Tab-separated table of C-alpha atoms in Angstrom:
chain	number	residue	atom	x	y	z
A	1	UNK	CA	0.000	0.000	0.000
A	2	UNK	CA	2.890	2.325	-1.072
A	3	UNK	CA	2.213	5.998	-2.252
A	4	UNK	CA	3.095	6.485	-6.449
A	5	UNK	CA	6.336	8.375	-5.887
A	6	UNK	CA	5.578	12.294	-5.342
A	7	UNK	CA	8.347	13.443	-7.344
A	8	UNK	CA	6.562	12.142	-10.768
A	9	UNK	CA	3.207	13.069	-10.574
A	10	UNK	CA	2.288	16.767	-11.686
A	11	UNK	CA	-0.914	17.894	-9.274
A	12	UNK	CA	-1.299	19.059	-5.742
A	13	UNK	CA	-3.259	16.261	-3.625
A	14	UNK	CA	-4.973	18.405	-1.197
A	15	UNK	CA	-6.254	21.329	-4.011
A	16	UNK	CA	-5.270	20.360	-7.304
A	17	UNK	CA	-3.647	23.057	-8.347
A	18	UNK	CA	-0.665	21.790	-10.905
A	19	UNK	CA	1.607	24.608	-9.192
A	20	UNK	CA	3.934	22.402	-7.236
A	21	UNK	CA	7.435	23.244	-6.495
A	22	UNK	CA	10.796	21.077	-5.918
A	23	UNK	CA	11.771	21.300	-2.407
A	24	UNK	CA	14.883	19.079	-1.499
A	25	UNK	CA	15.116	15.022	-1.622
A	26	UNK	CA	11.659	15.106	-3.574
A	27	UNK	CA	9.653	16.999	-1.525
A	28	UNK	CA	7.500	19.650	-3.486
A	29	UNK	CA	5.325	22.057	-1.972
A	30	UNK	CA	2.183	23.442	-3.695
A	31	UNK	CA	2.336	27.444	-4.486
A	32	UNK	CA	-1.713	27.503	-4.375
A	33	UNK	CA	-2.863	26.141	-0.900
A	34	UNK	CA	0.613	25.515	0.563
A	35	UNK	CA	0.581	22.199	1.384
A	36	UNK	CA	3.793	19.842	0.533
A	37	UNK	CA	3.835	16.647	-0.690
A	38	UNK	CA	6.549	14.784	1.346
A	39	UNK	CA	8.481	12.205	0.270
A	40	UNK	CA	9.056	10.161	3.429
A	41	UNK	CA	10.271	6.277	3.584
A	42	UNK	CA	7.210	3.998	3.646
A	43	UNK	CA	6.154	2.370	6.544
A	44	UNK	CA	5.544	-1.801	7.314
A	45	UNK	CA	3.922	-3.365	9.956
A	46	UNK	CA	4.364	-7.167	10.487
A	47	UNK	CA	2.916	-9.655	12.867
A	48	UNK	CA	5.085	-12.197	14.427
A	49	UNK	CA	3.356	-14.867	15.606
A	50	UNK	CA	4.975	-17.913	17.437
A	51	UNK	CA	3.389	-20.750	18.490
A	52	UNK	CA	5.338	-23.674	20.654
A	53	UNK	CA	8.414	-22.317	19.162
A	54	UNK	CA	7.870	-22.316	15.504
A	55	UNK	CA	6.710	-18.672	13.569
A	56	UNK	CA	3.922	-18.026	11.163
A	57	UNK	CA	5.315	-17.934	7.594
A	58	UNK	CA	2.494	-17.117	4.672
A	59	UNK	CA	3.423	-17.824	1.315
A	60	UNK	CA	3.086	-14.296	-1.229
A	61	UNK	CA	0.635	-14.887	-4.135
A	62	UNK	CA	0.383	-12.640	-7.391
A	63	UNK	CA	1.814	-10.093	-5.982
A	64	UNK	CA	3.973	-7.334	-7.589
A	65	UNK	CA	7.252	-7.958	-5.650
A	66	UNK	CA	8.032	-11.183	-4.096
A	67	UNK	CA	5.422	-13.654	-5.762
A	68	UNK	CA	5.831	-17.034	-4.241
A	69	UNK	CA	7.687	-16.197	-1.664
A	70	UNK	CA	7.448	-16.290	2.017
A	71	UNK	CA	7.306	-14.237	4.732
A	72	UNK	CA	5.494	-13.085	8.036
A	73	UNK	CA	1.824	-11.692	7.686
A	74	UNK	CA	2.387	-7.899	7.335
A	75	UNK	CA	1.979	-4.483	5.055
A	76	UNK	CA	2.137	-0.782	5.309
A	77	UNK	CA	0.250	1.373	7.400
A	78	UNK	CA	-2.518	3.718	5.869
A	79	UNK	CA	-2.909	7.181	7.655
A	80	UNK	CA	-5.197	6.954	9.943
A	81	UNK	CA	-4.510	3.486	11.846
A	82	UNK	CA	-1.034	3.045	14.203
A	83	UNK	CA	0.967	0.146	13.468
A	84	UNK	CA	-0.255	-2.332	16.106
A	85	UNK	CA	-3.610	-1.846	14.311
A	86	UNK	CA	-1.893	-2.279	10.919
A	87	UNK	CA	-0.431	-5.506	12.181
A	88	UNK	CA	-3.915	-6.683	13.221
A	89	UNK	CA	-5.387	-6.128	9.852
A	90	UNK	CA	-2.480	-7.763	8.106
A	91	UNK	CA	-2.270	-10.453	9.827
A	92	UNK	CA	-6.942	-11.046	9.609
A	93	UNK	CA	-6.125	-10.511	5.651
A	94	UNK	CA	-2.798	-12.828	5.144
A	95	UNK	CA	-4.017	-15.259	7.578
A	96	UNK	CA	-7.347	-15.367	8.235
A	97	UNK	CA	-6.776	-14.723	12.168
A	98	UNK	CA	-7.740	-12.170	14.430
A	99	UNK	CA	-4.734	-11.465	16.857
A	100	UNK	CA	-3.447	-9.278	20.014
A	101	UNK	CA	-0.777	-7.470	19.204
A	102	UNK	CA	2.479	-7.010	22.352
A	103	UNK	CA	4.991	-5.295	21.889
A	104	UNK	CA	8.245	-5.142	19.264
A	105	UNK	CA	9.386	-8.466	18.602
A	106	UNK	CA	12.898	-6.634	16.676
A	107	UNK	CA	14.217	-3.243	15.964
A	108	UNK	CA	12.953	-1.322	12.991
A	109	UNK	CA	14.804	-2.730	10.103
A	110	UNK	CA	14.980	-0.748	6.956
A	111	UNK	CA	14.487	-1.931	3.262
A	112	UNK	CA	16.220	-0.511	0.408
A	113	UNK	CA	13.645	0.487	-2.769
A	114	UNK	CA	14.302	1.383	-6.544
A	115	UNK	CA	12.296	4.903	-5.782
A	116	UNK	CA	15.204	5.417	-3.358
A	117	UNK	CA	12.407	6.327	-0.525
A	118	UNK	CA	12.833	2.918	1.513
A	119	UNK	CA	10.798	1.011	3.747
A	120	UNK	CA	10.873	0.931	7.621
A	121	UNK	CA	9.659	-2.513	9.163
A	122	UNK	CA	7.698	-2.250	12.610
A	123	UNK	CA	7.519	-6.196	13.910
A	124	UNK	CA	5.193	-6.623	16.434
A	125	UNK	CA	4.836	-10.083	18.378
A	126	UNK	CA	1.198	-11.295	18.147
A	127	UNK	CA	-0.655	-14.174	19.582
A	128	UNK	CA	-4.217	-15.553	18.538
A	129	UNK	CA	-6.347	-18.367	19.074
A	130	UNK	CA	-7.479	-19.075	15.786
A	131	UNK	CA	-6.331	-21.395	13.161
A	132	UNK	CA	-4.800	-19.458	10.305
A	133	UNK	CA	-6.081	-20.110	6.538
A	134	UNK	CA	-4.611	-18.531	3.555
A	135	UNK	CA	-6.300	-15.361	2.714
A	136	UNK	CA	-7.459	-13.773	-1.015
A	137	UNK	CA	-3.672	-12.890	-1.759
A	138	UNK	CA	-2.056	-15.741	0.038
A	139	UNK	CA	-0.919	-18.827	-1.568
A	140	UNK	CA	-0.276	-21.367	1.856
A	141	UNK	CA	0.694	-20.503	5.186
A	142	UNK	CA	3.543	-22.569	7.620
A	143	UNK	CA	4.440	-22.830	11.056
A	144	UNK	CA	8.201	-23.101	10.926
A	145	UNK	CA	10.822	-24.084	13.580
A	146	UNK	CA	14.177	-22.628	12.612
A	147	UNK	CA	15.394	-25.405	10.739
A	148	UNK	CA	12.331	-25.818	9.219
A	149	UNK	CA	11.731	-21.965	7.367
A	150	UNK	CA	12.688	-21.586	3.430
A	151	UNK	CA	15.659	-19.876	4.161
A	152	UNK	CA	16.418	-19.609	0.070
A	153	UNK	CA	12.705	-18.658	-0.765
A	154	UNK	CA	11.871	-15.731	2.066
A	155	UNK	CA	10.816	-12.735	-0.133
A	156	UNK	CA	12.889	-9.900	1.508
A	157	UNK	CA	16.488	-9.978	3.589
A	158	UNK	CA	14.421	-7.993	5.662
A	159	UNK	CA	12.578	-10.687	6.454
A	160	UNK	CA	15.858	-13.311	6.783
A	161	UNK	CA	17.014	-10.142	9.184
A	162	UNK	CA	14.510	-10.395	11.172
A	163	UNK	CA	13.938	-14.621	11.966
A	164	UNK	CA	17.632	-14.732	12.224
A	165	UNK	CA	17.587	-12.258	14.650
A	166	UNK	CA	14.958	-13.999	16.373
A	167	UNK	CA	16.909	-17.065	16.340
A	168	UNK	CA	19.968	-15.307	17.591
A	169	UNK	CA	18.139	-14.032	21.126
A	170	UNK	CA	16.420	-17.266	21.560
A	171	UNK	CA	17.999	-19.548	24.680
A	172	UNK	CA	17.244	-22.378	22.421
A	173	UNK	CA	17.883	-22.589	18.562
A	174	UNK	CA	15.561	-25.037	17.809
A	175	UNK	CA	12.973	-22.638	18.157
A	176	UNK	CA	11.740	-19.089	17.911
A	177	UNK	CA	11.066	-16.725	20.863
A	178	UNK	CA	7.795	-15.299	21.683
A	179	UNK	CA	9.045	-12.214	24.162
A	180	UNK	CA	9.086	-8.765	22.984
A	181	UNK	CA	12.009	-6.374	23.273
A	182	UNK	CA	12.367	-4.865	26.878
A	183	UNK	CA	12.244	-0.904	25.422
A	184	UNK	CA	9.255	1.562	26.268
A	185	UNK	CA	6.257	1.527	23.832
A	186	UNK	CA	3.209	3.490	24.141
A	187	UNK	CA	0.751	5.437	21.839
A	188	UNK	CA	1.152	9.016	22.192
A	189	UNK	CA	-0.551	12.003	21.071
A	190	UNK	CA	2.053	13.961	19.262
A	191	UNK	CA	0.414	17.384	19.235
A	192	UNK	CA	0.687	18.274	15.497
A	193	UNK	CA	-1.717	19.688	12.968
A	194	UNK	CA	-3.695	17.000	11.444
A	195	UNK	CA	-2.139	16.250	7.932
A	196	UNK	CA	-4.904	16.917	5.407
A	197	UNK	CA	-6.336	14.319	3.606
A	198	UNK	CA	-5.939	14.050	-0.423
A	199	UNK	CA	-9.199	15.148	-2.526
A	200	UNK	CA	-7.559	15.189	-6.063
A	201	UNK	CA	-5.599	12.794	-7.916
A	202	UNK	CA	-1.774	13.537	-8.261
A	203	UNK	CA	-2.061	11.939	-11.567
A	204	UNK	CA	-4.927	13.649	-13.515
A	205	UNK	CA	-6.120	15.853	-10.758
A	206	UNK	CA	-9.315	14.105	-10.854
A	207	UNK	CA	-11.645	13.843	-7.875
A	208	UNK	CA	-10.281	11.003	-5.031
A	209	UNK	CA	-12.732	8.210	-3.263
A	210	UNK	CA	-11.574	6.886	0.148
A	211	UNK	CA	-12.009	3.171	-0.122
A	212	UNK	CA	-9.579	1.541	1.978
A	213	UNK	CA	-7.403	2.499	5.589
A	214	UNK	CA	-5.535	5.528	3.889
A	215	UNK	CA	-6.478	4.246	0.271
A	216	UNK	CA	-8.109	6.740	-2.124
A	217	UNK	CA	-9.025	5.769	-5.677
A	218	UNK	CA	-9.235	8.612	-8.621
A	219	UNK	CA	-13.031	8.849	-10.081
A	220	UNK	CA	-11.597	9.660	-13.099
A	221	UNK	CA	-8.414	7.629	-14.049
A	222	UNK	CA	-8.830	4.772	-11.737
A	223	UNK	CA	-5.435	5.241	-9.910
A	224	UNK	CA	-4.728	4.541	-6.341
A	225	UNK	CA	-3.388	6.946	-3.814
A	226	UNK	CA	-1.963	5.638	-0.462
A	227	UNK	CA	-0.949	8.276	2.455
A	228	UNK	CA	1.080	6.556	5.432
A	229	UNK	CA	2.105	7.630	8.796
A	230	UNK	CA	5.274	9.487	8.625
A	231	UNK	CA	8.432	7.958	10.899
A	232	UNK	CA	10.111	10.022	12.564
A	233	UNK	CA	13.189	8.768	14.754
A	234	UNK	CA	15.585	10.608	17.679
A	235	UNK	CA	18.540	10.179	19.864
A	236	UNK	CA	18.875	10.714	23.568
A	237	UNK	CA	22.727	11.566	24.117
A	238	UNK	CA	23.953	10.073	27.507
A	239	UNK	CA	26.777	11.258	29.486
A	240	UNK	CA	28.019	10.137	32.970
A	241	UNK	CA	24.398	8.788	33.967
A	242	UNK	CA	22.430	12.186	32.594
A	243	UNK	CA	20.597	12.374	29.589
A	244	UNK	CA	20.350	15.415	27.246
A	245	UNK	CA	16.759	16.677	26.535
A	246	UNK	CA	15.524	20.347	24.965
A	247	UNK	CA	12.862	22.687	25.745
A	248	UNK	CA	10.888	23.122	22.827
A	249	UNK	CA	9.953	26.532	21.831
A	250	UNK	CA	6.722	28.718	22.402
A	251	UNK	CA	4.320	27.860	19.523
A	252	UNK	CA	5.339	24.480	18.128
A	253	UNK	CA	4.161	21.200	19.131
A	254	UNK	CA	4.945	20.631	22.924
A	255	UNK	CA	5.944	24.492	23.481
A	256	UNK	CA	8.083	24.848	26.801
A	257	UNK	CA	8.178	21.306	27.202
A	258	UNK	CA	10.880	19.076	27.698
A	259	UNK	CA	11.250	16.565	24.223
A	260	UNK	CA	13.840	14.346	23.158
A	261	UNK	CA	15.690	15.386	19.934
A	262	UNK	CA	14.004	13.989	17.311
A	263	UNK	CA	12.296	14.685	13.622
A	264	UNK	CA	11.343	13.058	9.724
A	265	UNK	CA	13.164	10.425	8.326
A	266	UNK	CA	14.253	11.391	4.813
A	267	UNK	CA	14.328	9.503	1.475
A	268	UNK	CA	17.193	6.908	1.790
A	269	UNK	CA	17.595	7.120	5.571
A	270	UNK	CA	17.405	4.346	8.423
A	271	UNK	CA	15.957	5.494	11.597
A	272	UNK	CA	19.339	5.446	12.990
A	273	UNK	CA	20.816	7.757	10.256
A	274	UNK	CA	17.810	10.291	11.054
A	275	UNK	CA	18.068	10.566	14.881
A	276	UNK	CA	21.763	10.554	14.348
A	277	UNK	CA	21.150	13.765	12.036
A	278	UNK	CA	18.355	15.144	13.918
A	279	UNK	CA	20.434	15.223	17.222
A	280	UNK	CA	22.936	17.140	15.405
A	281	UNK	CA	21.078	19.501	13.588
A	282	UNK	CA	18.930	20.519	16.874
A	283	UNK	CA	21.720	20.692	19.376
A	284	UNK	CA	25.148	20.434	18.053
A	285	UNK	CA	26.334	17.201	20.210
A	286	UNK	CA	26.623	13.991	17.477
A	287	UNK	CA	25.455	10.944	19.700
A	288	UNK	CA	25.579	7.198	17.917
A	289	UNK	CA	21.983	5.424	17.611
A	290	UNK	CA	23.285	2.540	19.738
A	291	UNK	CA	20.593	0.659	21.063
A	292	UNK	CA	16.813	1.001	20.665
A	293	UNK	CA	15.035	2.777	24.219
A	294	UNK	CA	11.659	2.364	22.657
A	295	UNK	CA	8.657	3.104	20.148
A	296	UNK	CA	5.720	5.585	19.898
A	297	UNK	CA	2.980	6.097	17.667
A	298	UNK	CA	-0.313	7.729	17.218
A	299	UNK	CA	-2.544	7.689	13.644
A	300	UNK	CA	-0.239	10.027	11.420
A	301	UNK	CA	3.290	9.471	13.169
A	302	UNK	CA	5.653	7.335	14.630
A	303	UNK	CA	8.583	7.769	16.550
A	304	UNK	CA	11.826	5.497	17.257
A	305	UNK	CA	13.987	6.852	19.909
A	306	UNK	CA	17.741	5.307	20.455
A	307	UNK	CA	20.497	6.124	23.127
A	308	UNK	CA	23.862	6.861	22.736
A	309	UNK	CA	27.121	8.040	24.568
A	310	UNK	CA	27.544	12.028	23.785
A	311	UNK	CA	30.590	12.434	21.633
A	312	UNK	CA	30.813	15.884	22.666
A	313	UNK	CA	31.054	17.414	25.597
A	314	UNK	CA	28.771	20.382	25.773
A	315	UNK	CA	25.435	21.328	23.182
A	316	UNK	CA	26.362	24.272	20.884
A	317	UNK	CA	25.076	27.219	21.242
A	318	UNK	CA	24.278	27.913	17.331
A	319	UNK	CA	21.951	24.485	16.842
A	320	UNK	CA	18.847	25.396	18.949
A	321	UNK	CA	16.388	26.093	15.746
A	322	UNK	CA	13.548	23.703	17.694
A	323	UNK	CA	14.554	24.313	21.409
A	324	UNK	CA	14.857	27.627	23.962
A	325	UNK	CA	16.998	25.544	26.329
A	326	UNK	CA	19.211	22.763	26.240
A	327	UNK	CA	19.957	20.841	29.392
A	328	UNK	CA	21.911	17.648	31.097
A	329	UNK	CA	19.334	15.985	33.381
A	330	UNK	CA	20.386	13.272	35.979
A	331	UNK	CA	17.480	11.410	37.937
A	332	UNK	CA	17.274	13.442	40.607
A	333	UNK	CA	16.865	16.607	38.098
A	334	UNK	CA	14.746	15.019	35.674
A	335	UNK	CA	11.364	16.833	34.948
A	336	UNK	CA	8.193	15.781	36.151
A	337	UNK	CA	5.853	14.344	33.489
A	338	UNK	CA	3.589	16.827	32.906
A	339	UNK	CA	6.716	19.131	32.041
A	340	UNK	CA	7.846	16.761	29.201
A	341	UNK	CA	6.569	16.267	25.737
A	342	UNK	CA	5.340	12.949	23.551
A	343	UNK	CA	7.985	10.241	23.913
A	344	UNK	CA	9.630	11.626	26.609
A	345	UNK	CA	8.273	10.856	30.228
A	346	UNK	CA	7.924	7.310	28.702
A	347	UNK	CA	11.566	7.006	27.579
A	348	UNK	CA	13.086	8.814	30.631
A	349	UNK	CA	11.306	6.318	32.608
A	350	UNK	CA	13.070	3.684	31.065
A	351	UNK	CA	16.368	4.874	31.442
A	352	UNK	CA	16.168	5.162	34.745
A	353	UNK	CA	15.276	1.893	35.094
A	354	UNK	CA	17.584	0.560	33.097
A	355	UNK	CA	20.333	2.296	35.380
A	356	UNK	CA	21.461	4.154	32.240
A	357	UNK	CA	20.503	7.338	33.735
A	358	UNK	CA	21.323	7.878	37.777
C-alpha cells in the first residue's frame, strides 16, 4: 500500500492546483494552498506470531514484488490506523486470524527500494487463538521451527534479518522466541496539525474516493493513492548517567516542554541515520543510535527513539532552531511528566530503570 512516488506526478493532492514546487530530496510544496507533498520512507507493519516455538510464515501470491515467496503476515500502514492496528489487519487478511498485538518483537529494520524512498519494518509479536487459513492474496501458510523456514525462498532480507535475529536471542535454537524487546512503547498524542487528507488525484487531478485504511481511488483515471504515517526517529545523548533533553519553543508542538531530539526520516535514511542527524542539527552534540530505548505512535506518526554516549562534551550554542533551552538531566533533576513532551516521560522512565541514567 505504497504511495506512487511524489516526485513524478504533476498535481497538488490536497487542491489540485498543478503549481507544485521542488523542495529538497523530492519533496515539493504546492504554491496555491501551501501544502507539501513529502516524500518520506514507507512504513511496514508485520505480525510475528509464534506458536510452541515455531513462527507463522504465509506464502506471497500474485503479488507485484516477491510472488511465491514467504514471509510473516504484514503491510504498510494507511494514515489513519497506528501500526499495532496495521499488524492486526495484516495479519486477519494474510491469515485469516484475528490477533493481540504485544509489543516489538525486533528493531525497525529498513528496506532498500528502486524509488530510493525505503521502507521501515515495525515487527510486532502477536498471539491468537485461531487457526490461520490462507487469505485472497495468500498462496499457503507454515508454522516453521528454525530449521524448518525456506531460508532460500523468504521474499525480503528484511525478512531473513529479522527470523535470524529472532533465532539469535532465543535460549534455544531449535525454536523461535515469543518475548518482545524490553524498550518503552506506548501510543502518544504527538500534538501536530492534522495532515490533510488528499481530494484530487496527483495523476490527472481528478476527484479522489476513500475506499480503503488511507487508500483513495481517482473517479476519473482509476489510480490509487496511499498516504502513510510518517516515521520520525531521535537520539537521547547520555553522558556520565544524565541524559540530554531540549525545551521546545513557544508555539510548536509541545511548546516549553521538555522533548527528546528527534524529527522526519528522509528519502534513503534508516531510523538510525535520522536521529543521528536530527540530534545534530537541533543541538550540536553527534550521539551514535546505539541501542533502541523504545517506540511511539499515534494515527499520522511514529517515533523510534535510540540512546547513545555524547561524543561531545557540551550542546552548541548555534543548533537550537527547535529548542529555547538545552539541558543535562540526571534522575534526581529530571522533569516531572507533565513538564515533558510525547515520547519523553515514557523514555526517561526507562532509562532510569535501566540504570542508564542515575
Amino acid at each position: 500500500m505504497g504511495t506512487p512516488d511524489p516526485s513524478t506526478l504533476p498535481y497538488c493532492t490536497v487542491c489540485g492546483s498543478p503549481r507544485l514546487v521542488e523542495r529538497y530530496l523530492g519533496h515539493r510544496r504546492c504554491e496555491a494552498c501551501g501544502s507539501t507533498r513529502w516524500r518520506n520512507p514507507l512504513p511496514v507493519a508485520e505480525a510475528v506470531l509464534v506458536r510452541d516455538g515455531r513462527v507463522l510464515l504465509v506464502q506471497r501470491g500474485a503479488v507485484e514484488h516477491g510472488a511465491g515467496k514467504w514471509v510473516v503476515p504484514g503491510g504498510f500502514i494507511g494514515l489513519g490506523e497506528t501500526p499495532p492496528e496495521a499488524a492486526m489487519r495484516e495479519a486477519g487478511e494474510e491469515a485469516q486470524v484475528a490477533v493481540r498485538v504485544g509489543g516489538l518483537a525486533a528493531a525497525p529494520r529498513w528496506l532498500a527500494t528502486k524509488d530510493g524512498r525505503g521502507h521501515v519494518l515495525l515487527s510486532f509479536v502477536a498471539t491468537t487463538d485461531d487457526e490461520p487459513a490462507p487469505g485472497e492474496d495468500t498462496m499457503d501458510i507454515r508454522w516453521c521451527a528454525p530449521d524448518e523456514v525456506p531460508w532460500d525462498a523468504l521474499a525480503f532480507p528484511t525478512t531473513e534479518a529479522l527470523l535470524r535475529g529472532l533465532v539469535a536471542r532465543s535460549p534455544d535454537a531449535r525454536r523461535f522466541p515469543d518475548d518482545a524487546l524490553d524498550i518503552a512503547t506506548a501510543e502518544v498524542v504527538s500534538g501536530r496539525a492534522r495532515r490533510p487528507r488528499p481530494r484530487f488525484c496527483a495523476r490527472c487531478s481528478g476527484i479522489l474516493a476513500l475506499l480503503s485504511v488511507g487508500g483513495w481511488r481517482c473517479t476519473r483515471c482509476d489510480t490509487w493513492h496511499y498516504e502513510n504515517p510518517r516515521p520520525t526517529a531521535g537520539v537521547l545523548a547520555l553522558r556520565d548517567g544524565h541524559v540530554l533533553l531540549g525545551k521546545r519553543r513557544p508555539g510548536t508542538a509541545g511548546g516549553g516542554l521538555w522533548a527528546v531530539p528527534s524529527g522526519h526520516a528522509e528519502p534513503g535514511e534508516t531510523l538510525e541515520e535520522t536521529g543521528t542527524r536530527e540530534l545534530f542539527e537541533e543541538t550540536g552534540v553527534r550521539a551514535a543510535a546505539e541501542r533502541l530505548a523504545g517506540l511511539f505512535w499515534d494515527s499520522e506518526h511514529f517515533e523510534a527513539v535510540y540512546t547513545g554516549p555524547a561524543l561531545d562534551t557540551e550542546p552548541a550554542a548555534d543548533h537550537r532552531p527547535e529548542f529555547t533551552d538545552l539541558k543535562w538531566f540526571d534522575r534526581a533533576s529530571m522533569p516531572p511528566a507533565e513538564l515533558m513532551h510525547h515520547s519523553a516521560p515514557h523514555v526517561t522512565a526507562w532509562l532510569v530503570r535501566q540504570g542508564l541514567v542515575r
